[in-house]
Coordinates of C-alpha atoms in Angstrom, one line a residue:
Chain A
M1 CA -18.7 3.9 -15.9
I2 CA -21.1 3.7 -12.9
S3 CA -23.5 6.5 -12.2
R4 CA -25.6 7.5 -9.3
E5 CA -28.6 5.8 -10.8
N6 CA -26.8 2.4 -10.2
L7 CA -26.6 3.0 -6.4
V8 CA -29.4 1.8 -4.2
Q9 CA -29.4 3.6 -0.8
R10 CA -29.6 1.1 2.1
G11 CA -29.0 3.6 5.0
P12 CA -28.0 7.2 5.6
V13 CA -24.4 6.4 4.5
V14 CA -24.7 2.9 3.0
W15 CA -25.2 2.3 -0.7
E16 CA -25.3 -0.9 -2.8
I17 CA -24.9 -1.9 -6.4
P18 CA -27.1 -5.0 -6.6
P19 CA -25.7 -8.2 -8.3
S20 CA -28.2 -7.7 -11.1
F21 CA -26.0 -4.7 -12.3
R22 CA -23.9 -7.0 -14.4
P23 CA -23.4 -10.7 -15.1
G24 CA -21.0 -12.5 -12.9
M25 CA -21.6 -10.6 -9.7
R26 CA -22.1 -13.0 -6.9
V27 CA -22.8 -10.5 -4.2
P28 CA -23.7 -6.8 -4.0
A29 CA -21.1 -4.1 -4.0
R30 CA -21.5 -2.1 -0.8
L31 CA -20.2 1.4 -0.3
F32 CA -20.0 3.5 2.9
A33 CA -20.1 7.1 1.8
S34 CA -22.0 10.4 2.3
A35 CA -23.8 11.9 -0.7
E36 CA -21.0 14.5 -1.0
L37 CA -18.2 11.9 -1.1
I38 CA -20.1 9.9 -3.7
E39 CA -19.5 12.6 -6.2
S40 CA -15.7 12.3 -6.0
I41 CA -16.0 8.5 -5.8
L42 CA -18.0 8.4 -9.1
G43 CA -15.2 10.4 -10.7
D44 CA -12.9 7.3 -11.1
R45 CA -13.3 3.6 -11.8
S46 CA -13.2 2.5 -8.2
L47 CA -16.8 1.3 -8.1
A48 CA -16.5 -0.6 -11.4
Q49 CA -13.4 -2.3 -9.9
L50 CA -15.6 -3.1 -6.8
T51 CA -18.1 -4.8 -9.0
N52 CA -15.3 -6.9 -10.5
V53 CA -14.3 -8.0 -7.0
A54 CA -17.9 -9.1 -6.4
C55 CA -17.4 -11.7 -9.1
L56 CA -14.7 -13.6 -7.3
P57 CA -15.5 -17.2 -6.4
G58 CA -16.5 -17.7 -2.7
I59 CA -17.0 -14.1 -1.9
V60 CA -19.6 -13.7 0.8
E61 CA -22.1 -11.0 1.8
A62 CA -20.7 -8.1 -0.3
A63 CA -17.6 -6.5 -1.9
I64 CA -17.2 -3.6 0.5
A65 CA -15.8 -0.1 -0.1
M66 CA -14.8 2.4 2.6
P67 CA -15.5 6.1 2.2
D68 CA -11.8 6.7 1.3
I69 CA -12.1 4.4 -1.7
H70 CA -10.3 5.3 -4.9
E71 CA -9.3 3.6 -8.1
G72 CA -6.6 1.0 -7.9
Y73 CA -5.6 -1.8 -10.3
G74 CA -7.8 -4.9 -9.9
F75 CA -9.1 -4.3 -6.4
P76 CA -9.9 -0.7 -5.6
I77 CA -8.0 0.9 -2.7
G78 CA -10.2 1.1 0.3
G79 CA -11.9 -2.3 0.0
V80 CA -12.8 -5.4 1.9
A81 CA -13.6 -8.8 0.5
A82 CA -14.3 -11.9 2.6
M83 CA -14.1 -15.3 1.1
D84 CA -15.5 -18.6 2.4
V85 CA -12.4 -20.7 3.2
A86 CA -14.0 -23.8 1.7
T87 CA -15.2 -22.4 -1.6
G88 CA -13.4 -19.1 -2.0
V89 CA -10.1 -17.8 -3.4
V90 CA -7.3 -15.8 -2.2
S91 CA -6.2 -12.9 -4.5
P92 CA -2.9 -11.2 -3.8
G93 CA -4.2 -8.1 -5.5
G94 CA -6.7 -7.8 -2.7
I95 CA -3.9 -7.3 -0.2
G96 CA -1.7 -5.2 -2.5
Y97 CA 2.0 -5.0 -3.4
D98 CA 2.9 -3.3 -0.2
I99 CA 2.0 -6.2 2.1
N100 CA 1.2 -5.0 5.6
C101 CA 1.5 -1.4 4.9
G102 CA 0.2 0.0 8.1
V103 CA 0.2 2.7 10.7
R104 CA 1.6 2.8 14.2
L105 CA 0.9 5.5 16.8
L106 CA 3.4 6.2 19.6
L107 CA 2.4 8.0 22.8
T108 CA 4.7 10.4 24.4
E109 CA 4.5 12.1 27.8
E110 CA 5.2 15.6 26.4
T111 CA 2.7 18.2 25.4
A112 CA 3.1 20.3 22.2
A113 CA 3.8 23.3 24.4
Q114 CA 6.6 21.6 26.2
L115 CA 8.1 20.2 23.0
K116 CA 8.0 23.5 21.1
P117 CA 11.6 24.6 21.8
N118 CA 12.8 21.1 20.6
L119 CA 10.6 20.6 17.6
H120 CA 13.0 21.8 15.0
Q121 CA 15.8 19.7 16.3
L122 CA 13.5 16.7 16.7
A123 CA 12.4 17.0 13.1
D124 CA 16.1 17.1 11.9
T125 CA 17.0 14.2 14.1
L126 CA 14.2 12.0 12.9
N127 CA 15.0 12.9 9.4
K128 CA 18.5 11.7 9.8
A129 CA 17.6 8.7 12.0
V130 CA 15.0 7.2 9.7
P131 CA 16.3 6.5 6.2
S132 CA 13.9 7.3 3.5
G133 CA 13.7 7.5 -0.3
V134 CA 13.1 5.0 -3.1
G135 CA 15.1 1.8 -2.7
R136 CA 17.2 3.3 0.0
G137 CA 18.9 0.9 2.5
G138 CA 18.9 1.3 6.2
H139 CA 21.1 0.7 9.3
H140 CA 20.1 -2.9 9.9
P141 CA 21.0 -5.1 6.9
V142 CA 20.2 -8.7 7.5
S143 CA 20.6 -11.8 5.3
G144 CA 20.6 -15.5 5.3
A145 CA 19.4 -17.1 8.5
E146 CA 18.9 -13.8 10.2
L147 CA 16.6 -12.5 7.5
D148 CA 14.7 -15.8 7.7
A149 CA 14.3 -15.3 11.4
V150 CA 12.8 -11.8 10.7
L151 CA 10.3 -13.3 8.2
R152 CA 9.4 -16.2 10.5
D153 CA 9.3 -14.6 13.9
G154 CA 8.4 -10.9 13.2
L155 CA 8.4 -9.1 16.6
G156 CA 9.9 -12.2 18.2
W157 CA 13.1 -11.5 16.3
A158 CA 13.1 -7.8 17.3
I159 CA 12.5 -8.7 21.0
A160 CA 15.4 -11.2 20.9
R161 CA 17.7 -8.6 19.4
G162 CA 16.7 -5.9 21.9
F163 CA 14.8 -3.7 19.5
A164 CA 11.4 -4.4 21.1
T165 CA 9.8 -5.5 24.4
E166 CA 6.9 -7.8 25.1
E167 CA 4.9 -4.8 26.0
D168 CA 5.5 -3.5 22.5
A169 CA 4.3 -6.7 20.9
A170 CA 1.1 -6.7 23.1
H171 CA 0.2 -3.4 21.4
I172 CA 0.6 -4.5 17.8
E173 CA -2.0 -6.2 15.7
S174 CA -1.4 -10.0 15.8
H175 CA 1.4 -9.3 18.2
G176 CA 3.6 -8.3 15.3
Q177 CA 3.8 -11.9 14.1
L178 CA 1.5 -13.8 11.8
P179 CA 1.6 -17.5 12.3
G180 CA 2.3 -19.8 9.4
A181 CA 5.0 -17.5 7.9
D182 CA 7.4 -19.4 5.9
P183 CA 10.7 -17.8 4.7
G184 CA 10.8 -20.6 2.1
S185 CA 7.8 -19.1 0.4
V186 CA 9.7 -15.9 -0.2
S187 CA 11.8 -15.9 -3.3
N188 CA 15.5 -15.1 -3.3
Q189 CA 14.8 -12.0 -5.4
A190 CA 12.3 -10.8 -2.8
K191 CA 14.9 -11.3 0.0
K192 CA 17.6 -9.6 -2.0
R193 CA 15.3 -6.6 -2.6
G194 CA 14.4 -6.3 1.0
H195 CA 17.4 -7.4 3.0
T196 CA 19.0 -3.9 3.3
Q197 CA 15.7 -2.1 3.8
L198 CA 14.7 -2.9 7.4
G199 CA 14.2 0.3 9.4
T200 CA 13.5 2.4 6.3
M201 CA 10.4 4.4 5.4
G202 CA 10.4 4.3 1.6
A203 CA 8.8 7.2 -0.3
G204 CA 5.5 8.2 -1.7
N205 CA 2.9 8.6 1.0
H206 CA 5.0 7.0 3.7
F207 CA 6.0 9.2 6.6
V208 CA 7.0 9.7 10.2
E209 CA 5.0 12.5 11.7
L210 CA 4.7 14.2 15.1
D211 CA 1.1 15.3 15.9
R212 CA -0.6 16.9 18.8
V213 CA -3.9 15.7 20.3
E214 CA -6.1 18.7 19.3
T215 CA -9.5 17.4 20.4
L216 CA -10.7 14.5 22.6
V217 CA -14.1 13.4 21.5
E218 CA -14.5 10.3 23.7
P219 CA -12.6 11.3 26.9
A220 CA -13.1 8.0 28.7
V221 CA -11.8 6.0 25.8
A222 CA -9.0 8.5 25.3
R223 CA -7.9 8.0 28.9
A224 CA -8.0 4.2 28.5
Y225 CA -5.7 4.7 25.4
G226 CA -3.4 7.0 27.2
L227 CA -4.3 10.1 25.2
F228 CA -4.5 13.5 26.8
P229 CA -5.1 17.1 25.5
D230 CA -2.2 18.7 23.7
Q231 CA -0.2 15.5 23.9
V232 CA 2.5 14.8 21.3
V233 CA 2.2 11.5 19.5
A234 CA 4.2 10.0 16.7
L235 CA 2.7 8.3 13.6
I236 CA 4.7 5.9 11.5
H237 CA 3.3 4.9 8.1
C238 CA 5.2 2.3 5.9
G239 CA 5.2 -1.3 4.9
S240 CA 7.2 -4.2 3.7
R241 CA 9.3 -2.3 1.2
G242 CA 10.8 -4.1 -1.8
L243 CA 10.5 -7.5 -0.2
G244 CA 6.7 -7.3 0.0
H245 CA 6.4 -5.8 -3.5
Q246 CA 8.4 -8.7 -4.9
V247 CA 6.4 -11.4 -3.0
A248 CA 3.1 -10.0 -4.4
T249 CA 4.6 -9.7 -7.9
D250 CA 5.8 -13.3 -7.8
Y251 CA 2.5 -14.8 -6.6
I252 CA 0.3 -12.8 -8.9
R253 CA 2.3 -14.1 -11.8
T254 CA 2.1 -17.7 -10.5
M255 CA -1.6 -17.5 -9.9
L256 CA -2.2 -15.9 -13.3
R257 CA -0.6 -18.9 -15.0
K258 CA -2.6 -21.4 -13.0
L259 CA -6.0 -19.8 -13.6
P260 CA -6.9 -22.2 -16.4
D261 CA -6.1 -25.2 -14.2
Y262 CA -8.7 -24.1 -11.7
G263 CA -11.2 -23.1 -14.4
L264 CA -11.2 -19.5 -13.2
D265 CA -12.2 -16.8 -15.7
L266 CA -11.8 -13.3 -14.3
P267 CA -12.9 -9.8 -15.4
D268 CA -9.4 -8.5 -14.7
R269 CA -6.0 -10.3 -14.8
E270 CA -4.9 -8.4 -11.7
L271 CA -7.5 -10.2 -9.7
A272 CA -5.5 -13.4 -10.3
C273 CA -6.3 -15.8 -7.5
A274 CA -6.3 -19.4 -6.4
P275 CA -8.6 -21.6 -4.3
I276 CA -7.7 -21.1 -0.6
G277 CA -7.0 -24.8 -0.2
S278 CA -4.7 -25.0 -3.2
A279 CA -0.9 -25.3 -3.0
E280 CA -0.5 -21.9 -4.6
A281 CA -2.8 -20.2 -2.1
R282 CA -1.0 -21.9 0.8
E283 CA 2.4 -20.8 -0.4
Y284 CA 1.2 -17.3 -1.0
L285 CA -0.4 -17.0 2.4
A286 CA 2.8 -18.3 4.0
G287 CA 4.8 -15.7 1.9
M288 CA 2.4 -13.0 2.7
A289 CA 2.7 -13.7 6.4
A290 CA 6.5 -13.6 6.1
A291 CA 6.3 -10.2 4.4
A292 CA 3.8 -9.0 7.0
N293 CA 6.3 -10.0 9.7
F294 CA 9.0 -8.1 7.8
A295 CA 6.8 -5.0 7.8
W296 CA 6.2 -5.2 11.5
V297 CA 9.9 -5.4 12.2
N298 CA 10.4 -2.5 9.8
R299 CA 8.0 -0.3 11.9
Q300 CA 9.6 -1.6 15.1
L301 CA 13.1 -0.5 13.9
I302 CA 11.7 2.9 13.0
T303 CA 10.1 3.0 16.5
H304 CA 13.6 2.3 17.8
A305 CA 15.0 5.2 15.8
V306 CA 12.2 7.5 17.1
R307 CA 13.0 6.5 20.7
A308 CA 16.7 7.1 20.1
S309 CA 15.9 10.5 18.6
W310 CA 13.8 11.3 21.7
K311 CA 16.8 10.5 23.9
A312 CA 19.2 12.4 21.7
V313 CA 17.1 15.6 21.8
L314 CA 15.4 15.5 25.1
G315 CA 18.0 13.8 27.2
L316 CA 18.7 10.3 28.5
K317 CA 16.1 10.7 31.3
A318 CA 13.3 11.4 28.8
S319 CA 10.4 8.9 28.9
L320 CA 10.5 7.0 25.7
P321 CA 7.5 6.9 23.4
K322 CA 5.2 3.9 23.9
I323 CA 3.2 2.1 21.3
L324 CA -0.6 2.7 21.5
Y325 CA -1.3 0.4 18.6
D326 CA -0.2 -0.7 15.2
V327 CA -2.8 -1.5 12.5
S328 CA -2.2 -3.2 9.1
H329 CA -4.2 -1.9 6.1
N330 CA -3.0 -4.3 3.4
I331 CA -3.4 -7.9 4.6
A332 CA -5.5 -11.0 4.6
K333 CA -6.6 -12.7 7.8
R334 CA -8.6 -15.8 8.6
E335 CA -11.4 -14.7 10.9
R336 CA -14.7 -15.9 12.2
H337 CA -17.7 -13.8 11.2
T338 CA -21.5 -14.3 11.1
V339 CA -22.5 -14.9 7.5
E340 CA -26.2 -15.5 6.7
G341 CA -26.9 -16.1 10.4
R342 CA -24.1 -18.7 10.9
L343 CA -20.6 -18.3 12.3
A344 CA -18.2 -19.1 9.5
E345 CA -14.5 -19.0 8.9
V346 CA -13.6 -16.6 6.1
L347 CA -10.5 -15.1 4.7
V348 CA -10.8 -11.4 4.9
H349 CA -8.9 -9.3 2.3
R350 CA -8.3 -5.7 3.4
K351 CA -6.6 -3.5 0.8
G352 CA -6.5 0.1 2.2
A353 CA -8.8 -0.9 5.0
T354 CA -8.1 -1.7 8.7
R355 CA -9.6 -3.9 11.3
S356 CA -12.0 -2.2 13.6
F357 CA -12.8 -4.9 16.2
G358 CA -15.0 -3.8 19.1
P359 CA -15.1 -4.4 22.8
G360 CA -15.0 -8.0 23.9
H361 CA -13.5 -9.5 20.8
P362 CA -10.9 -12.1 21.6
D363 CA -8.4 -10.8 19.0
V364 CA -8.4 -7.4 20.6
P365 CA -5.4 -7.0 23.0
A366 CA -6.3 -7.3 26.6
A367 CA -5.5 -3.6 27.2
F368 CA -8.3 -2.6 24.8
R369 CA -10.8 -5.4 25.5
S370 CA -13.3 -3.1 27.2
T371 CA -12.9 -0.2 24.7
G372 CA -12.4 -1.9 21.4
Q373 CA -9.1 -1.7 19.5
P374 CA -7.6 1.6 18.4
V375 CA -8.2 2.4 14.8
L376 CA -5.6 4.8 13.3
I377 CA -6.5 7.0 10.4
P378 CA -3.8 9.3 9.1
G379 CA -5.1 12.2 7.0
S380 CA -3.2 13.8 4.3
M381 CA -0.1 15.8 5.2
G382 CA -1.0 19.1 6.9
T383 CA -4.6 18.3 7.6
A384 CA -5.7 16.0 10.5
S385 CA -5.4 12.4 11.6
Y386 CA -7.7 10.5 13.8
V387 CA -7.8 7.9 16.6
L388 CA -11.0 5.9 16.7
A389 CA -12.2 2.8 18.6
G390 CA -13.5 -0.3 17.0
T391 CA -17.1 -1.3 17.4
T392 CA -19.2 -4.5 17.6
G393 CA -21.4 -2.8 14.8
A394 CA -18.5 -3.1 12.4
M395 CA -18.5 -6.9 12.7
E396 CA -22.1 -6.9 11.4
I397 CA -21.7 -4.7 8.3
S398 CA -18.1 -4.6 7.3
F399 CA -16.4 -7.7 8.6
G400 CA -15.0 -5.6 11.4
S401 CA -13.4 -3.1 9.1
S402 CA -12.9 0.6 8.8
C403 CA -11.2 3.0 6.4
H404 CA -7.4 3.6 6.4
G405 CA -6.9 7.2 5.4
A406 CA -8.3 10.1 3.5
G407 CA -8.2 8.5 0.0
R408 CA -6.8 10.3 -3.1
V409 CA -8.9 12.4 -5.5
L410 CA -6.1 13.9 -7.6
S411 CA -3.7 11.8 -9.7
R412 CA 0.0 12.3 -8.8
S413 CA 0.7 14.1 -12.1
A414 CA -2.3 16.4 -11.7
A415 CA -1.2 17.2 -8.2
K416 CA 2.3 18.1 -9.5
R417 CA 0.8 20.3 -12.2
Q418 CA -1.6 22.1 -10.0
I419 CA 0.3 22.5 -6.7
N420 CA 3.5 24.5 -6.3
A421 CA 5.5 22.4 -4.0
A422 CA 7.7 25.3 -2.7
A423 CA 4.5 27.3 -1.9
L424 CA 3.0 24.3 -0.2
K425 CA 6.1 23.9 2.0
R426 CA 5.9 27.6 2.9
R427 CA 2.2 27.2 3.7
L428 CA 2.9 24.3 6.1
T429 CA 5.9 25.9 7.8
G430 CA 3.9 29.1 8.0
R431 CA 1.5 27.1 10.2
G432 CA 4.4 26.1 12.4
I433 CA 4.7 22.6 10.9
E434 CA 8.3 21.4 10.5
V435 CA 8.6 19.8 7.1
R436 CA 11.4 17.5 6.0
A437 CA 10.9 16.1 2.5
G438 CA 13.3 14.2 0.3
S439 CA 11.7 15.5 -2.8
L440 CA 9.7 18.6 -3.5
A441 CA 7.8 16.8 -6.3
G442 CA 6.9 14.1 -3.8
L443 CA 5.6 16.8 -1.5
A444 CA 3.3 18.2 -4.2
E445 CA 2.0 14.7 -4.9
E446 CA 1.0 14.4 -1.2
A447 CA -0.6 17.8 -0.9
P448 CA -3.8 18.0 1.1
E449 CA -5.7 19.0 -2.1
A450 CA -4.8 15.6 -3.6
Y451 CA -6.9 13.8 -0.9
K452 CA -10.5 13.7 0.2
D453 CA -11.5 15.6 3.3
V454 CA -10.4 13.3 6.1
D455 CA -13.0 14.8 8.5
A456 CA -15.8 13.9 6.0
V457 CA -14.4 10.4 5.6
V458 CA -14.1 9.8 9.3
N459 CA -17.6 11.2 9.9
V460 CA -19.0 8.6 7.5
V461 CA -17.1 5.8 9.4
A462 CA -18.6 7.1 12.7
Q463 CA -22.1 7.6 11.2
A464 CA -22.1 4.0 9.8
G465 CA -21.1 2.7 13.2
L466 CA -17.8 1.2 11.9
A467 CA -15.7 2.9 14.5
K468 CA -16.2 5.6 17.2
I469 CA -14.1 8.9 17.0
V470 CA -11.9 9.2 20.0
A471 CA -9.4 12.0 19.2
R472 CA -8.5 14.3 16.4
L473 CA -4.8 15.0 15.9
T474 CA -3.1 17.8 13.9
P475 CA 0.5 17.8 12.6
L476 CA 3.6 19.4 14.2
A477 CA 6.3 17.8 12.1
V478 CA 6.3 15.8 8.9
V479 CA 9.2 13.7 7.7
K480 CA 8.8 12.1 4.2
G481 CA 10.9 10.4 1.7
Chain B
M1 CA 7.5 4.6 -34.4
R2 CA 7.7 4.3 -30.6
H3 CA 5.7 6.4 -28.2
F4 CA 4.3 6.5 -24.7
R5 CA 2.3 9.0 -22.7
R6 CA 0.7 9.2 -19.3
L7 CA -3.0 9.1 -18.8
S8 CA -4.9 10.0 -15.7
H9 CA -5.1 7.5 -12.7
T10 CA -6.1 8.5 -9.2
A11 CA -3.2 7.0 -7.3
D12 CA -0.9 5.2 -9.6
V13 CA 0.3 5.7 -13.2
R14 CA -1.6 4.7 -16.3
L15 CA 0.5 4.6 -19.5
L16 CA -0.5 4.4 -23.1
V17 CA 2.2 2.7 -25.1
R18 CA 2.4 2.4 -28.9
G19 CA 4.8 1.0 -31.4
S20 CA 4.8 0.3 -35.2
T21 CA 5.9 -3.3 -34.5
L22 CA 5.7 -5.6 -31.5
D23 CA 9.4 -5.0 -30.9
D24 CA 8.8 -1.2 -31.0
L25 CA 6.0 -1.6 -28.5
F26 CA 8.1 -3.5 -26.1
V27 CA 10.9 -0.9 -26.4
A28 CA 8.4 1.9 -25.9
A29 CA 7.1 0.2 -22.8
L30 CA 10.6 0.0 -21.4
D31 CA 11.2 3.7 -22.2
A32 CA 8.0 4.5 -20.3
L33 CA 9.0 2.5 -17.3
N34 CA 12.5 4.1 -17.3
D35 CA 10.9 7.6 -17.6
L36 CA 9.0 6.9 -14.4
L37 CA 12.1 5.7 -12.6
Q38 CA 13.9 8.9 -13.4
H39 CA 12.6 11.4 -16.0
G40 CA 15.2 12.2 -18.7
F41 CA 17.8 9.9 -17.3
C42 CA 18.1 7.7 -20.5
Q43 CA 17.9 10.8 -22.7
S44 CA 20.9 12.3 -21.0
A45 CA 23.0 9.6 -22.7
P46 CA 24.6 7.9 -19.7
R47 CA 27.4 5.4 -20.2
L48 CA 25.7 2.1 -20.4
V49 CA 28.3 0.0 -18.6
R50 CA 26.0 -2.7 -17.1
R51 CA 24.5 -5.6 -19.1
T52 CA 21.9 -8.2 -18.3
T53 CA 19.8 -10.8 -20.2
I54 CA 16.2 -11.5 -19.5
L55 CA 14.3 -14.6 -20.7
A56 CA 10.6 -14.7 -20.4
E57 CA 7.8 -17.0 -21.5
A58 CA 4.1 -16.5 -21.2
T59 CA 0.8 -17.8 -22.7
D60 CA 0.1 -14.6 -24.6
R61 CA 2.0 -11.4 -25.7
T62 CA 0.3 -9.1 -23.1
T63 CA 1.3 -11.3 -20.2
L64 CA 4.8 -11.5 -21.8
L65 CA 5.1 -7.7 -21.9
I66 CA 4.1 -7.3 -18.3
D67 CA 6.4 -10.1 -17.2
F68 CA 9.2 -8.6 -19.1
L69 CA 8.7 -5.1 -17.5
S70 CA 8.4 -6.8 -14.1
A71 CA 11.7 -8.6 -14.6
V72 CA 13.4 -5.4 -15.7
L73 CA 12.0 -3.6 -12.6
T74 CA 13.2 -6.3 -10.3
R75 CA 16.7 -6.1 -11.8
T76 CA 16.6 -2.3 -11.6
M77 CA 15.7 -2.3 -7.9
L78 CA 18.2 -5.1 -7.1
E79 CA 21.2 -3.5 -9.0
R80 CA 20.1 0.2 -8.9
V81 CA 20.7 0.2 -12.7
V82 CA 18.3 1.7 -15.3
F83 CA 18.3 -0.4 -18.4
C84 CA 18.0 2.2 -21.2
Q85 CA 18.8 0.1 -24.1
V86 CA 17.3 -3.3 -25.2
H87 CA 17.9 -5.6 -28.1
F88 CA 15.5 -8.5 -28.5
R89 CA 17.4 -11.5 -29.8
E90 CA 14.0 -13.3 -29.8
L91 CA 10.5 -11.8 -29.5
N92 CA 7.2 -13.4 -30.4
D93 CA 3.8 -13.8 -28.8
R94 CA 5.0 -16.2 -26.2
R95 CA 8.7 -15.9 -25.7
L96 CA 11.5 -13.3 -25.6
T97 CA 15.2 -13.1 -25.0
A98 CA 16.3 -9.6 -24.3
E99 CA 19.8 -8.2 -23.9
L100 CA 19.8 -5.0 -21.9
R101 CA 22.4 -2.3 -21.2
G102 CA 22.1 0.2 -18.5
A103 CA 23.7 2.7 -16.2
P104 CA 23.8 3.0 -12.4
L105 CA 21.4 5.4 -10.8
D106 CA 21.2 6.3 -7.1
R107 CA 18.1 8.4 -7.1
F108 CA 14.6 7.5 -8.3
D109 CA 11.7 9.9 -9.1
H110 CA 9.1 7.3 -8.0
D111 CA 8.9 4.3 -5.8
V112 CA 7.7 1.9 -8.6
K113 CA 6.4 -1.0 -6.6
A114 CA 5.2 -3.1 -9.5
V115 CA 4.0 -3.3 -13.1
T116 CA 0.5 -4.6 -13.0
Y117 CA -1.6 -6.6 -15.5
H118 CA -4.5 -4.3 -14.9
E119 CA -6.0 -3.0 -18.2
A120 CA -3.1 -4.3 -20.2
A121 CA -4.2 -5.8 -23.6
I122 CA -2.0 -5.5 -26.7
R123 CA -4.1 -4.8 -29.7
Q124 CA -3.5 -3.3 -33.2
A125 CA -5.1 0.1 -33.7
A126 CA -6.7 1.3 -36.9
D127 CA -3.4 2.7 -38.1
G128 CA -1.8 -0.7 -37.7
A129 CA 0.3 0.3 -34.6
Y130 CA 0.5 -2.0 -31.6
E131 CA -0.8 -0.4 -28.5
T132 CA -1.7 -1.1 -24.9
L133 CA -2.3 0.5 -21.5
V134 CA 0.1 -0.4 -18.7
V135 CA -0.8 0.5 -15.1
V136 CA 2.1 0.9 -12.7
D137 CA 1.8 0.9 -8.9
V138 CA 3.8 3.8 -7.5

């Protein structure tokens, strides 16, 4: 286990474990955290896992951990690893099984005060409109050529079918479509697992939530984003469902078998990888892109359901929620970054981390070019969530990345043992939060006590210069599987 | 002897699985996976009306175990069937042929995304039992 003595402080909230810590490390392990957060981070194996990531061939600058880091399997959750495209590897575990799990924020024109009489009905309507639960199917089964079109075209499919507009696509990372997606790189089993699951939330920590804008910290940026005080916004958190899980499973297995062919010897099998230029890597990236497109269509169909719910409850003349932005937090992207003073193309793995690109970056949508992209950080249920703005500083120290949430501190079984789910639900509803949960056990697993303090996590992100806090949100209604 | 128990893991599930023989270990691992899918389902003696066969090959027995569990998970998610019973027609360090029987299930306790290779390493303990950790992404 790693202890505090192994950490070298490089800045007020920046720490490193140098490569000399253990044989095989090619770069330092870099952690963004406050002194207080470090205590909980040292309580699990996340930093040890980060040092394993630092051993991967072609990794550049550092294996990076966000302040919400926690133990995963292979890569920790809350990590960033950039690989030189010429000498590096792609590791599906560095993206995760839920490919393109991400968060979308929808802006409404209503205030919490205006919506209060309808909140109960809205929660009920959303709960019915968005299928949730493990393995549950939705209202938009697709198969064959239609499914292939979803995988290849992402938001393009949704626009063609009338579920999305061009304006929606312009407010989604990568326009909701990763180029190079190949349905042929997605196995039949993956397609069978996912083909009934479009427009569904899943379970676990996935949710649809209504929040109110409690505090504006950067009013000018907030105005540019379309945020105003007491505004109701909707948050959607989910990913690529069974399709993505199977894509990752398939390629981790394939790459594990091919490791000897590439002379790769890894500290953890779950870091299974292949050289970026190899056939296996190309196929995986094409399959990953397809699964990512599936996830964006998934969140778009849920957006469609939220809009339909809005009309159903508030009337046909109600203004429909608009997308502020949609960020992925499990994905790999080819990007250009400065590495050792030179502009280089790298493959950036983000697993439980989001992009945080600042003003002027060409990949930031035109609407946000002057402010930096929105960065969406959902807290645990019942606490707070945040909207931040990406910074140019993030490009220098984290490959343009920020955290993705609050980060767990309690295991699921410990949370179920320690937290009375019925009492938790009463506590939330006592605060006026409408709660719709498919499983009380699932509710306990997602209790606020199971997570780090999101305010503390976001403050580290701001202090490190990875993103700028724009607004703090607090929940009005939570819908979970 | 076949046995499993859950150990602590921050976000996912870490299982310790043990068996007197390799066969017992693989069965115990299946029991552990099924217990995650729905606690107590297999113990409630459901009618095992569905059958499937899984063939797997790997370079070592640990990889074989994880590949087997992954294949069972995929079948479970595709068919919404929990495979409570398994008979290994063949099981050695590199190959297995498993005949499974299961029952339909429409509600799961956990969204089991994948069985990972992380920390898995079959070894024989001092008492001769086979054991391994298995970390499952939920």
